[in-house]
Amino acid sequence: MAAELFPTTKLLPSASEQQQEEQQQEQQNDQQYQHEHHQQNVSNNNGTSRQTGCTWQGLYPTIRERNSVMFNNDMMADVYFVVGPPGGTQRVPGHKYVLAVGSSVFHAMFYGELAEDQEEIRIPDVEPPSFLAMLKWVPFQKIFSAPFWFPVLTGALTTRYIYCDEIELCADTVLATLYAAKKYIVPHLARACVNFLETSLSAKNACVLLSQSCLFEEPDLTQRCWEVIDAQAELALRSEGFCDIDALTLESILRRETLNAKEMVVFEAALSWAEVECQRRDLRPTIENKRLVLGKAIYLIRIPAMALEDFANGAAQSGVLTLNETNDIFLWYTAANKPELLFCSKPRQGLAPQRCHRFQSCAYRSNQWRYRGRCDSIQFAVDKRVFVAGFGLYGSSCGSAEYGAKMELKRQGAPVAQRVVKYFSDGSSSTFAVWFEHPVQIEPDTFYTASVVLDGNELSYFGQEGMTEVQCGKVTFQFQCSSDSTNGTGVQGGQIPELIFYA
């Protein structure tokens, strides 16, 4: 009786197991419904057309819509792709004419001189998982490290574009779609993918996209990646994506003369990459193995260009350098007769900062410029992507003085960078640079707000004869007044005379 009233847990699934089973069943039902609904649409259309005296084609006014009905449909299919090993294959229908019109590769396959009249094209070494589900969670690196997935990914993604004339891109699918477009030579789709990548480019993904842009032979995208990596080098080197690049890309980054990064950051990034590379090679992440996987790339790190304190507290104690290398580098820092080193001792040049000066003159009066905790602010926009690294600010007009500055950049009211710094003014009318911790990526054709709250000598210089548009090299800046400004700064005059940027 007790057993009947309270069955053992072995007879009933747990709540989590039951929930998983319900989710799996729901997914299967959804897939079955979509398949049946799609087939039923065509059948219903055929039935309706017989009653009304017109064919199903009459129900779809455009070629695109009629081709969409054919996508992944057995109706009028004249070729099938049999994907998967024996006993686990999936048969995917296709239409030679539609595929050939959309891709020169398919044209050569079906209508070229060496074309074979095959009804089935077998791909026995490919697993036939549901590519839509797979694309939702497979990271870029896993996609590109598993070539046997490519035919499933590329075929489905490309044929969707060819049949439906639709481009649906997102961060999870864009690289696989670009591979498909390149493989089957669909240039318009490839261009759309590259444009998507360029607009979504940031320090977080620049290193990974650099690696892939070289693979895809996209020089414009490669150049854009380098611009981001150079300007925001420390952010890019510390990103998770940096550890996923290949060895050749690692070497190209370590060779880069224009990296805006401390050499200690470069060294730490290389060690992080080496640890992940050990895992990829099924090696224990020991010091010896990290040095092994780095190979000659270790000599591309300009260790003698580090500050002595950074070297002594970091690289010298990392264990990656040999005792002889550590000893020679210490001697190089301190000895008159410096030993020869395999490491380059010349600091990287980095990027040269540019300055956009928005005033034509500056002045001072006996009662100007008063701060009292109020905000000086200005809005600006650019026509090309740049990286704002800091502001050029005025200082005291009555002798040397120290200032505190709370600087901020906002986009559409949301802060994108903030920093509190101090700077010294020597009493001249020169501008004095204050820097954000990292350069901030500024997108074109979008207004940003630059603000500063100054604390210091209130008798300071201020700008006048301001310009609404300033040409700086190849970049055009536009300025307009900001509602955040509560201390008199505007387009015509006031504070924040310079924006310091990389382009």
CSV table of N, CA and C in Angstrom, one decimal, residues 82-224:
chain,number,residue,atom,x,y,z
A,82,VAL,N,23.0,14.3,-49.5
A,82,VAL,CA,22.9,13.2,-48.5
A,82,VAL,C,24.1,13.4,-47.5
A,83,VAL,N,23.7,13.9,-46.4
A,83,VAL,CA,24.7,14.4,-45.4
A,83,VAL,C,24.8,13.4,-44.2
A,84,GLY,N,26.0,12.9,-43.9
A,84,GLY,CA,26.1,12.1,-42.7
A,84,GLY,C,26.6,10.7,-43.1
A,85,PRO,N,27.1,10.0,-42.1
A,85,PRO,CA,27.6,8.6,-42.3
A,85,PRO,C,26.5,7.6,-42.6
A,86,PRO,N,26.8,6.4,-43.1
A,86,PRO,CA,25.7,5.4,-43.3
A,86,PRO,C,25.0,5.1,-42.0
A,87,GLY,N,23.7,5.1,-42.1
A,87,GLY,CA,22.8,4.9,-40.9
A,87,GLY,C,22.4,6.1,-40.2
A,88,GLY,N,23.0,7.3,-40.5
A,88,GLY,CA,22.7,8.5,-39.9
A,88,GLY,C,22.6,9.7,-40.8
A,89,THR,N,22.1,9.4,-42.0
A,89,THR,CA,22.2,10.5,-43.0
A,89,THR,C,20.9,11.4,-43.0
A,90,GLN,N,21.0,12.6,-43.5
A,90,GLN,CA,19.9,13.5,-43.7
A,90,GLN,C,19.9,13.9,-45.1
A,91,ARG,N,18.8,13.8,-45.8
A,91,ARG,CA,18.6,14.1,-47.2
A,91,ARG,C,18.0,15.5,-47.4
A,92,VAL,N,18.8,16.4,-48.0
A,92,VAL,CA,18.5,17.8,-48.1
A,92,VAL,C,18.1,18.1,-49.6
A,93,PRO,N,16.9,18.5,-49.9
A,93,PRO,CA,16.5,18.8,-51.3
A,93,PRO,C,17.1,20.1,-51.8
A,94,GLY,N,17.4,20.2,-53.1
A,94,GLY,CA,17.8,21.4,-53.8
A,94,GLY,C,17.3,21.5,-55.2
A,95,HIS,N,17.5,22.7,-55.8
A,95,HIS,CA,17.0,23.0,-57.1
A,95,HIS,C,18.1,23.6,-57.9
A,96,LYS,N,18.7,22.8,-58.8
A,96,LYS,CA,19.9,23.2,-59.5
A,96,LYS,C,19.8,24.6,-60.1
A,97,TYR,N,18.7,24.9,-60.8
A,97,TYR,CA,18.7,26.1,-61.5
A,97,TYR,C,18.8,27.3,-60.5
A,98,VAL,N,18.0,27.2,-59.4
A,98,VAL,CA,18.0,28.3,-58.5
A,98,VAL,C,19.4,28.5,-57.9
A,99,LEU,N,20.0,27.3,-57.5
A,99,LEU,CA,21.4,27.4,-56.9
A,99,LEU,C,22.4,27.9,-57.9
A,100,ALA,N,22.3,27.5,-59.2
A,100,ALA,CA,23.2,28.0,-60.2
A,100,ALA,C,23.1,29.5,-60.5
A,101,VAL,N,21.9,30.0,-60.5
A,101,VAL,CA,21.7,31.4,-60.7
A,101,VAL,C,22.3,32.2,-59.6
A,102,GLY,N,22.3,31.7,-58.4
A,102,GLY,CA,22.8,32.5,-57.2
A,102,GLY,C,24.3,32.3,-57.0
A,103,SER,N,24.9,31.3,-57.6
A,103,SER,CA,26.3,31.1,-57.3
A,103,SER,C,27.0,30.5,-58.5
A,104,SER,N,28.2,31.0,-58.8
A,104,SER,CA,29.0,30.5,-59.9
A,104,SER,C,29.6,29.1,-59.6
A,105,VAL,N,29.8,28.8,-58.3
A,105,VAL,CA,30.3,27.5,-57.9
A,105,VAL,C,29.2,26.5,-58.2
A,106,PHE,N,28.0,26.8,-57.8
A,106,PHE,CA,26.9,25.8,-58.1
A,106,PHE,C,26.7,25.7,-59.6
A,107,HIS,N,26.8,26.8,-60.3
A,107,HIS,CA,26.7,26.7,-61.8
A,107,HIS,C,27.7,25.8,-62.4
A,108,ALA,N,29.0,25.9,-61.9
A,108,ALA,CA,30.0,25.0,-62.5
A,108,ALA,C,29.7,23.6,-62.0
A,109,MET,N,29.2,23.4,-60.8
A,109,MET,CA,28.9,22.0,-60.3
A,109,MET,C,27.8,21.4,-61.1
A,110,PHE,N,26.8,22.1,-61.5
A,110,PHE,CA,25.6,21.5,-62.2
A,110,PHE,C,25.6,21.7,-63.7
A,111,TYR,N,26.2,22.8,-64.2
A,111,TYR,CA,26.1,23.1,-65.7
A,111,TYR,C,27.4,23.4,-66.3
A,112,GLY,N,28.5,23.2,-65.6
A,112,GLY,CA,29.8,23.5,-66.2
A,112,GLY,C,30.3,22.3,-67.1
A,113,GLU,N,31.5,22.5,-67.7
A,113,GLU,CA,32.0,21.4,-68.6
A,113,GLU,C,32.2,20.1,-67.9
A,114,LEU,N,32.6,20.2,-66.7
A,114,LEU,CA,32.9,18.9,-66.0
A,114,LEU,C,31.7,18.5,-65.1
A,115,ALA,N,30.5,19.1,-65.3
A,115,ALA,CA,29.4,18.8,-64.5
A,115,ALA,C,29.0,17.3,-64.7
A,116,GLU,N,28.6,16.7,-63.6
A,116,GLU,CA,28.0,15.3,-63.7
A,116,GLU,C,26.6,15.3,-63.4
A,117,ASP,N,25.8,14.5,-64.1
A,117,ASP,CA,24.4,14.5,-63.9
A,117,ASP,C,24.1,13.6,-62.7
A,118,GLN,N,24.2,14.2,-61.5
A,118,GLN,CA,24.0,13.4,-60.3
A,118,GLN,C,22.7,13.9,-59.6
A,119,GLU,N,21.9,12.9,-59.2
A,119,GLU,CA,20.7,13.2,-58.5
A,119,GLU,C,21.0,13.4,-57.0
A,120,GLU,N,22.1,12.7,-56.5
A,120,GLU,CA,22.4,12.8,-55.1
A,120,GLU,C,23.9,13.1,-55.0
A,121,ILE,N,24.2,14.0,-54.1
A,121,ILE,CA,25.6,14.4,-53.8
A,121,ILE,C,25.9,13.9,-52.3
A,122,ARG,N,26.7,13.0,-52.2
A,122,ARG,CA,26.9,12.4,-50.8
A,122,ARG,C,28.1,13.1,-50.1
A,123,ILE,N,27.9,13.3,-48.8
A,123,ILE,CA,28.9,13.9,-48.0
A,123,ILE,C,28.9,13.0,-46.7
A,124,PRO,N,29.6,11.9,-46.8
A,124,PRO,CA,29.6,10.9,-45.8
A,124,PRO,C,30.3,11.3,-44.5
A,125,ASP,N,31.2,12.2,-44.5
A,125,ASP,CA,32.0,12.6,-43.3
A,125,ASP,C,31.5,13.8,-42.6
A,126,VAL,N,30.2,14.1,-42.8
A,126,VAL,CA,29.6,15.2,-42.2
A,126,VAL,C,28.4,14.8,-41.3
A,127,GLU,N,28.4,15.2,-40.1
A,127,GLU,CA,27.2,14.9,-39.2
A,127,GLU,C,26.1,15.9,-39.6
A,128,PRO,N,24.8,15.4,-39.6
A,128,PRO,CA,23.7,16.2,-40.0
A,128,PRO,C,22.9,16.8,-38.8
A,129,PRO,N,23.5,17.5,-37.9
A,129,PRO,CA,22.8,18.1,-36.8
A,129,PRO,C,21.9,19.3,-37.3
A,130,SER,N,21.0,19.7,-36.6
A,130,SER,CA,20.2,20.9,-36.9
A,130,SER,C,21.1,22.1,-36.8
A,131,PHE,N,21.4,22.6,-38.0
A,131,PHE,CA,22.4,23.7,-38.0
A,131,PHE,C,21.9,25.0,-37.3
A,132,LEU,N,20.6,25.2,-37.4
A,132,LEU,CA,20.0,26.4,-36.7
A,132,LEU,C,20.3,26.3,-35.2
A,133,ALA,N,20.0,25.2,-34.6
A,133,ALA,CA,20.3,25.0,-33.2
A,133,ALA,C,21.8,25.2,-32.9
A,134,MET,N,22.6,24.6,-33.7
A,134,MET,CA,24.0,24.6,-33.5
A,134,MET,C,24.6,26.0,-33.6
A,135,LEU,N,24.1,26.8,-34.5
A,135,LEU,CA,24.6,28.1,-34.7
A,135,LEU,C,24.3,29.0,-33.5
A,136,LYS,N,23.3,28.7,-32.8
A,136,LYS,CA,23.0,29.6,-31.6
A,136,LYS,C,24.0,29.6,-30.5
A,137,TRP,N,24.8,28.5,-30.4
A,137,TRP,CA,25.7,28.4,-29.3
A,137,TRP,C,27.1,28.1,-29.6
A,138,VAL,N,27.4,27.7,-30.9
A,138,VAL,CA,28.8,27.3,-31.2
A,138,VAL,C,29.6,28.6,-31.4
A,139,PRO,N,30.7,28.8,-30.6
A,139,PRO,CA,31.5,30.0,-30.7
A,139,PRO,C,32.2,30.0,-32.1
A,140,PHE,N,32.7,31.2,-32.5
A,140,PHE,CA,33.4,31.3,-33.8
A,140,PHE,C,34.6,30.4,-33.9
A,141,GLN,N,35.4,30.3,-32.8
A,141,GLN,CA,36.6,29.5,-32.8
A,141,GLN,C,36.3,28.0,-33.0
A,142,LYS,N,35.2,27.6,-32.4
A,142,LYS,CA,34.8,26.1,-32.5
A,142,LYS,C,34.3,25.9,-33.9
A,143,ILE,N,33.6,26.8,-34.5
A,143,ILE,CA,33.1,26.6,-35.8
A,143,ILE,C,34.3,26.4,-36.8
A,144,PHE,N,35.3,27.3,-36.6
A,144,PHE,CA,36.4,27.3,-37.6
A,144,PHE,C,37.5,26.3,-37.2
A,145,SER,N,37.3,25.6,-36.1
A,145,SER,CA,38.3,24.5,-35.8
A,145,SER,C,37.7,23.2,-36.1
A,146,ALA,N,36.5,23.2,-36.6
A,146,ALA,CA,35.8,21.9,-36.9
A,146,ALA,C,35.3,21.9,-38.3
A,147,PRO,N,36.2,21.6,-39.3
A,147,PRO,CA,35.9,21.8,-40.7
A,147,PRO,C,34.7,20.9,-41.2
A,148,PHE,N,34.4,19.8,-40.4
A,148,PHE,CA,33.4,18.9,-40.9
A,148,PHE,C,32.0,19.5,-40.7
A,149,TRP,N,31.9,20.6,-40.0
A,149,TRP,CA,30.6,21.3,-39.9
A,149,TRP,C,30.3,22.2,-41.1
A,150,PHE,N,31.4,22.6,-41.8
A,150,PHE,CA,31.2,23.6,-42.8
A,150,PHE,C,30.2,23.3,-43.9
A,151,PRO,N,30.1,22.1,-44.5
A,151,PRO,CA,29.1,21.9,-45.5
A,151,PRO,C,27.7,22.1,-45.0
A,152,VAL,N,27.4,21.7,-43.8
A,152,VAL,CA,26.1,21.9,-43.2
A,152,VAL,C,25.8,23.4,-43.1
A,153,LEU,N,26.8,24.1,-42.4
A,153,LEU,CA,26.6,25.5,-42.2
A,153,LEU,C,26.5,26.3,-43.5
A,154,THR,N,27.5,26.1,-44.3
A,154,THR,CA,27.6,26.9,-45.5
A,154,THR,C,26.5,26.7,-46.5
A,155,GLY,N,26.2,25.4,-46.7
A,155,GLY,CA,25.1,25.1,-47.6
A,155,GLY,C,23.8,25.7,-47.2
A,156,ALA,N,23.4,25.5,-46.0
A,156,ALA,CA,22.1,26.0,-45.5
A,156,ALA,C,22.1,27.5,-45.5
A,157,LEU,N,23.1,28.2,-45.0
A,157,LEU,CA,23.1,29.6,-44.9
A,157,LEU,C,23.1,30.3,-46.3
A,158,THR,N,23.9,29.7,-47.2
A,158,THR,CA,24.0,30.3,-48.5
A,158,THR,C,22.7,30.1,-49.3
A,159,THR,N,22.2,28.8,-49.3
A,159,THR,CA,21.0,28.6,-50.1
A,159,THR,C,19.8,29.4,-49.6
A,160,ARG,N,19.8,29.7,-48.3
A,160,ARG,CA,18.7,30.6,-47.8
A,160,ARG,C,18.8,31.9,-48.5
A,161,TYR,N,20.0,32.5,-48.6
A,161,TYR,CA,20.1,33.7,-49.3
A,161,TYR,C,19.8,33.6,-50.8
A,162,ILE,N,20.2,32.5,-51.4
A,162,ILE,CA,20.0,32.3,-52.9
A,162,ILE,C,18.5,32.1,-53.1
A,163,TYR,N,17.8,31.4,-52.3
A,163,TYR,CA,16.4,31.1,-52.6
A,163,TYR,C,15.5,32.3,-52.2
A,164,CYS,N,15.8,32.9,-51.0
A,164,CYS,CA,14.9,33.8,-50.4
A,164,CYS,C,15.3,35.3,-50.6
A,165,ASP,N,16.5,35.5,-51.1
A,165,ASP,CA,17.0,36.9,-51.2
A,165,ASP,C,17.0,37.6,-49.9
A,166,GLU,N,17.2,36.9,-48.8
A,166,GLU,CA,17.2,37.5,-47.5
A,166,GLU,C,18.6,37.4,-46.8
A,167,ILE,N,19.0,38.4,-46.2
A,167,ILE,CA,20.2,38.4,-45.4
A,167,ILE,C,19.9,38.7,-44.0
A,168,GLU,N,20.1,37.6,-43.2
A,168,GLU,CA,19.8,37.7,-41.7
A,168,GLU,C,21.1,37.5,-41.0
A,169,LEU,N,21.8,38.5,-40.5
A,169,LEU,CA,23.1,38.4,-39.9
A,169,LEU,C,23.0,38.7,-38.4
A,170,CYS,N,23.8,38.0,-37.6
A,170,CYS,CA,23.9,38.3,-36.2
A,170,CYS,C,25.3,37.9,-35.8
A,171,ALA,N,25.8,38.2,-34.6
A,171,ALA,CA,27.1,38.0,-34.2
A,171,ALA,C,27.5,36.5,-34.2
A,172,ASP,N,26.5,35.6,-34.0
A,172,ASP,CA,26.8,34.2,-33.9
A,172,ASP,C,26.9,33.5,-35.2
A,173,THR,N,26.4,34.1,-36.3
A,173,THR,CA,26.3,33.5,-37.6
A,173,THR,C,27.2,34.2,-38.7
A,174,VAL,N,27.6,35.4,-38.4
A,174,VAL,CA,28.2,36.2,-39.5
A,174,VAL,C,29.4,35.6,-40.1
A,175,LEU,N,30.3,35.0,-39.2
A,175,LEU,CA,31.6,34.4,-39.8
A,175,LEU,C,31.3,33.2,-40.6
A,176,ALA,N,30.4,32.3,-40.1
A,176,ALA,CA,30.0,31.1,-40.9
A,176,ALA,C,29.4,31.5,-42.2
A,177,THR,N,28.6,32.6,-42.2
A,177,THR,CA,27.9,33.1,-43.4
A,177,THR,C,28.9,33.6,-44.4
A,178,LEU,N,29.9,34.4,-43.9
A,178,LEU,CA,31.0,34.9,-44.7
A,178,LEU,C,31.8,33.8,-45.3
A,179,TYR,N,32.1,32.7,-44.6
A,179,TYR,CA,32.8,31.5,-45.1
A,179,TYR,C,31.9,31.0,-46.3
A,180,ALA,N,30.6,30.8,-46.1
A,180,ALA,CA,29.7,30.3,-47.1
A,180,ALA,C,29.8,31.2,-48.3
A,181,ALA,N,29.6,32.5,-48.2
A,181,ALA,CA,29.6,33.4,-49.3
A,181,ALA,C,30.9,33.3,-50.1
A,182,LYS,N,32.1,33.2,-49.4
A,182,LYS,CA,33.3,33.1,-50.0
A,182,LYS,C,33.5,31.7,-50.8
A,183,LYS,N,33.0,30.7,-50.1
A,183,LYS,CA,33.2,29.3,-50.7
A,183,LYS,C,32.4,29.2,-52.0
A,184,TYR,N,31.1,29.7,-52.0
A,184,TYR,CA,30.3,29.6,-53.1
A,184,TYR,C,30.2,30.8,-54.0
A,185,ILE,N,31.1,31.8,-53.7
A,185,ILE,CA,31.3,33.0,-54.5
A,185,ILE,C,30.0,33.7,-54.7
A,186,VAL,N,29.5,34.2,-53.6
A,186,VAL,CA,28.2,35.0,-53.6
A,186,VAL,C,28.7,36.4,-53.1
A,187,PRO,N,29.2,37.3,-53.9
A,187,PRO,CA,29.8,38.5,-53.5
A,187,PRO,C,29.0,39.5,-52.7
A,188,HIS,N,27.7,39.6,-53.1
A,188,HIS,CA,26.8,40.6,-52.4
A,188,HIS,C,26.6,40.1,-50.9
A,189,LEU,N,26.5,38.9,-50.7
A,189,LEU,CA,26.3,38.4,-49.4
A,189,LEU,C,27.6,38.6,-48.6
A,190,ALA,N,28.8,38.3,-49.2
A,190,ALA,CA,30.1,38.5,-48.6
A,190,ALA,C,30.3,39.9,-48.2
A,191,ARG,N,29.9,40.9,-49.0
A,191,ARG,CA,30.0,42.3,-48.7
A,191,ARG,C,29.2,42.7,-47.5
A,192,ALA,N,28.0,42.1,-47.5
A,192,ALA,CA,27.1,42.4,-46.4
A,192,ALA,C,27.7,41.9,-45.1
A,193,CYS,N,28.3,40.8,-45.1
A,193,CYS,CA,28.9,40.2,-43.9
A,193,CYS,C,30.1,41.1,-43.4
A,194,VAL,N,30.9,41.5,-44.4
A,194,VAL,CA,32.1,42.4,-44.0
A,194,VAL,C,31.6,43.7,-43.4
A,195,ASN,N,30.5,44.3,-44.0
A,195,ASN,CA,30.0,45.5,-43.5
A,195,ASN,C,29.5,45.3,-42.1
A,196,PHE,N,28.8,44.2,-41.8
A,196,PHE,CA,28.3,43.9,-40.5
A,196,PHE,C,29.5,43.8,-39.5
A,197,LEU,N,30.6,43.1,-39.9
A,197,LEU,CA,31.7,42.9,-39.0
A,197,LEU,C,32.4,44.3,-38.7
A,198,GLU,N,32.5,45.1,-39.7
A,198,GLU,CA,33.1,46.4,-39.5
A,198,GLU,C,32.3,47.3,-38.5
A,199,THR,N,31.0,47.3,-38.6
A,199,THR,CA,30.2,48.1,-37.7
A,199,THR,C,30.2,47.5,-36.3
A,200,SER,N,30.4,46.2,-36.1
A,200,SER,CA,30.4,45.6,-34.8
A,200,SER,C,31.8,45.4,-34.2
A,201,LEU,N,32.8,46.0,-34.9
A,201,LEU,CA,34.2,45.8,-34.5
A,201,LEU,C,34.4,46.6,-33.2
A,202,SER,N,35.1,46.0,-32.3
A,202,SER,CA,35.5,46.6,-31.0
A,202,SER,C,36.8,46.0,-30.5
A,203,ALA,N,37.3,46.5,-29.4
A,203,ALA,CA,38.5,45.9,-28.8
A,203,ALA,C,38.3,44.5,-28.4
A,204,LYS,N,37.1,44.1,-28.0
A,204,LYS,CA,36.8,42.8,-27.5
A,204,LYS,C,37.0,41.7,-28.6
A,205,ASN,N,36.6,42.1,-29.9
A,205,ASN,CA,36.7,41.0,-30.9
A,205,ASN,C,37.7,41.3,-32.0
A,206,ALA,N,38.4,42.4,-31.9
A,206,ALA,CA,39.3,42.9,-33.0
A,206,ALA,C,40.4,41.8,-33.3
A,207,CYS,N,41.0,41.2,-32.3
A,207,CYS,CA,42.0,40.2,-32.6
A,207,CYS,C,41.5,39.0,-33.3
A,208,VAL,N,40.3,38.5,-32.9
A,208,VAL,CA,39.7,37.3,-33.5
A,208,VAL,C,39.4,37.7,-35.0
A,209,LEU,N,38.8,38.8,-35.2
A,209,LEU,CA,38.4,39.2,-36.5
A,209,LEU,C,39.6,39.5,-37.4
A,210,LEU,N,40.7,40.0,-36.8
A,210,LEU,CA,41.9,40.1,-37.5
A,210,LEU,C,42.4,38.8,-38.1
A,211,SER,N,42.4,37.7,-37.3
A,211,SER,CA,42.7,36.4,-37.7
A,211,SER,C,41.8,35.9,-38.8
A,212,GLN,N,40.5,36.1,-38.7
A,212,GLN,CA,39.6,35.6,-39.7
A,212,GLN,C,39.6,36.5,-41.0
A,213,SER,N,39.9,37.8,-40.9
A,213,SER,CA,39.9,38.6,-42.0
A,213,SER,C,41.1,38.3,-42.9
A,214,CYS,N,42.2,37.8,-42.3
A,214,CYS,CA,43.4,37.4,-43.1
A,214,CYS,C,43.0,36.1,-43.8
A,215,LEU,N,42.3,35.2,-43.1
A,215,LEU,CA,41.9,33.9,-43.7
A,215,LEU,C,41.0,34.1,-44.8
A,216,PHE,N,40.1,35.1,-44.7
A,216,PHE,CA,39.1,35.4,-45.8
A,216,PHE,C,39.6,36.3,-46.9
A,217,GLU,N,40.9,36.8,-46.7
A,217,GLU,CA,41.5,37.8,-47.6
A,217,GLU,C,40.6,39.0,-47.8
A,218,GLU,N,40.3,39.7,-46.7
A,218,GLU,CA,39.5,40.9,-46.7
A,218,GLU,C,40.4,42.0,-46.2
A,219,PRO,N,41.2,42.7,-47.1
A,219,PRO,CA,42.1,43.7,-46.6
A,219,PRO,C,41.5,44.9,-45.9
A,220,ASP,N,40.3,45.3,-46.4
A,220,ASP,CA,39.7,46.5,-45.7
A,220,ASP,C,39.3,46.1,-44.3
A,221,LEU,N,38.8,44.9,-44.1
A,221,LEU,CA,38.5,44.5,-42.7
A,221,LEU,C,39.7,44.4,-41.9
A,222,THR,N,40.8,43.8,-42.5
A,222,THR,CA,42.1,43.7,-41.8
A,222,THR,C,42.6,45.0,-41.3
A,223,GLN,N,42.5,46.0,-42.2
A,223,GLN,CA,43.0,47.4,-41.8
A,223,GLN,C,42.1,48.0,-40.7
A,224,ARG,N,40.8,47.7,-40.7
A,224,ARG,CA,40.0,48.3,-39.6
A,224,ARG,C,40.3,47.6,-38.3
